Amino acid sequence: MSTPDADLPAPTFLPLGFPWPTQDPFLFCVHHDDRYPAGNGRFGPAASLAGRQIGSDFSCRDGWSMYHGQSVPGFPAHPHRGFETVTLVRTGRIDHADSAGAAARYGDGDVQWLTAGRGIQHSEMFPLLRTDAPNPLDLFQIWLNLPARSKFAEPHFTMFWADTMPRHVETDAEGRRAKLLCVAGALPDLAAPPSPPPDSWASVAEADVAIWTLRLDAGARLTLPAARGGAATKRRLYFFLGDGLRIADQPVPGHCAIDLAAERPAEIVNTSTTPAELLMLQGRPIGEPVAQYGPFVMNTQAEIRQAFADYQRTGFGGWSWDDAAPVHGPDAARFARHPDGRVERPE
């Protein structure tokens, strides 16, 4: 990797909040870290739901939330138009179903990349499969905008299985390791990650989109290379786990979002005695107007009104599942069934 530049502008820091702050071309980023208890045999928690606002529970009471789920935690059927969801599951399982006919159970490092385009409904449920032990779930969900020319693209469902995404590991003389997982955006001297969906902003080489996760052992260091797009690329890191960090020779004031000048390398040093973890989102801004209302992201308010009208009229393909929150049975095995009926499984 490259050597840091001494003239690198100082990074800037932002509070994380909920959701995490994003910048063009990203619209939204949230970290769900739920310590779910053992399951009740019906994919819900073997625990009382009393005191929770069922249907809209973001309480993190006892370390977990039901979100919009009634009996199984998660997000029952809801529509999207005009952007993409990228869901990286670090621990646990998600059950996906959509109005195009796709279904999946994925997790433990897998990524689902869904182009909503002209419109799709999907559900994202968190089945608690184990009845004899807790069911932790740890995931990032990222919304990536689509340029105006792709707002009405055909919906596209893609799975990146954990073993298909390249990893870079640096080990120093003391055995301290720094690991980088590449979901999108090639890294020098590393195999390319799977191709983004065809209409994604990430599929445009000049867009310089990258999604990386980083983990540094205590005392480890890692140098991020300069972005291919230089100063036109916006780079933001999220420091969400760990006790101490230094970036580009600047101490990081606790967990926060960190904006870096992407045109130069930047060294990251874990200054604590515990591991540190970060998420990085970067890309060249699309630079178009953004009109957003809930699950619809367009360029004008007129297009937002049209999205509501189209959804009410068509249901974005309708919903053929038995209920709004389908769960794919007790078998924990990961799979994806595409709209054409093709089934794939990780090796």
Coordinates of N, CA and C in Angstrom, one line a residue, residues 167-171 176-182 212-217 220-222 276 278:
R167 N -10.3 -9.9 0.5 CA -9.8 -9.4 1.8 C -8.3 -9.1 1.8
H168 N -7.9 -8.0 2.4 CA -6.5 -7.7 2.5 C -6.1 -7.7 4.0
V169 N -5.0 -8.4 4.3 CA -4.6 -8.5 5.6 C -3.1 -8.1 5.7
E170 N -2.8 -7.2 6.6 CA -1.4 -6.8 6.9 C -1.1 -7.2 8.3
T171 N 0.1 -7.9 8.5 CA 0.6 -8.3 9.8 C 1.9 -7.7 10.0
R176 N 0.5 -8.2 14.9 CA -0.7 -7.4 15.0 C -1.3 -7.3 13.6
R177 N -2.6 -7.6 13.4 CA -3.1 -7.7 12.1 C -4.1 -6.5 11.8
A178 N -4.1 -6.1 10.6 CA -5.1 -5.1 10.1 C -5.8 -5.8 8.9
K179 N -7.2 -5.8 8.9 CA -7.9 -6.5 7.9 C -8.8 -5.6 7.2
L180 N -8.9 -5.7 5.9 CA -9.8 -4.9 5.1 C -10.7 -5.8 4.2
L181 N -12.0 -5.6 4.3 CA -12.9 -6.4 3.5 C -13.4 -5.4 2.4
C182 N -13.4 -5.9 1.2 CA -13.7 -5.0 0.0 C -15.1 -5.5 -0.6
W212 N -15.9 -0.5 2.2 CA -14.9 -1.3 2.8 C -15.2 -1.4 4.3
T213 N -14.9 -2.5 4.9 CA -14.8 -2.6 6.4 C -13.4 -2.9 6.8
L214 N -13.0 -2.3 8.0 CA -11.7 -2.4 8.5 C -11.7 -2.9 9.9
R215 N -10.8 -3.8 10.2 CA -10.6 -4.2 11.6 C -9.1 -4.2 12.0
L216 N -8.7 -3.5 13.0 CA -7.4 -3.4 13.4 C -7.2 -4.0 14.8
D217 N -6.3 -4.9 15.0 CA -5.9 -5.4 16.3 C -5.4 -4.3 17.1
A220 N -2.3 -2.1 15.9 CA -2.1 -2.3 14.5 C -2.3 -1.0 13.7
R221 N -1.8 -1.0 12.5 CA -1.9 0.2 11.6 C -2.2 -0.3 10.2
L222 N -2.8 0.6 9.4 CA -3.2 0.3 8.0 C -3.2 1.6 7.3
A276 N -10.2 -2.3 17.0 CA -11.0 -1.2 16.4 C -11.6 -1.6 15.1
L278 N -14.0 -0.1 11.7 CA -14.5 1.0 10.9 C -15.3 0.5 9.7

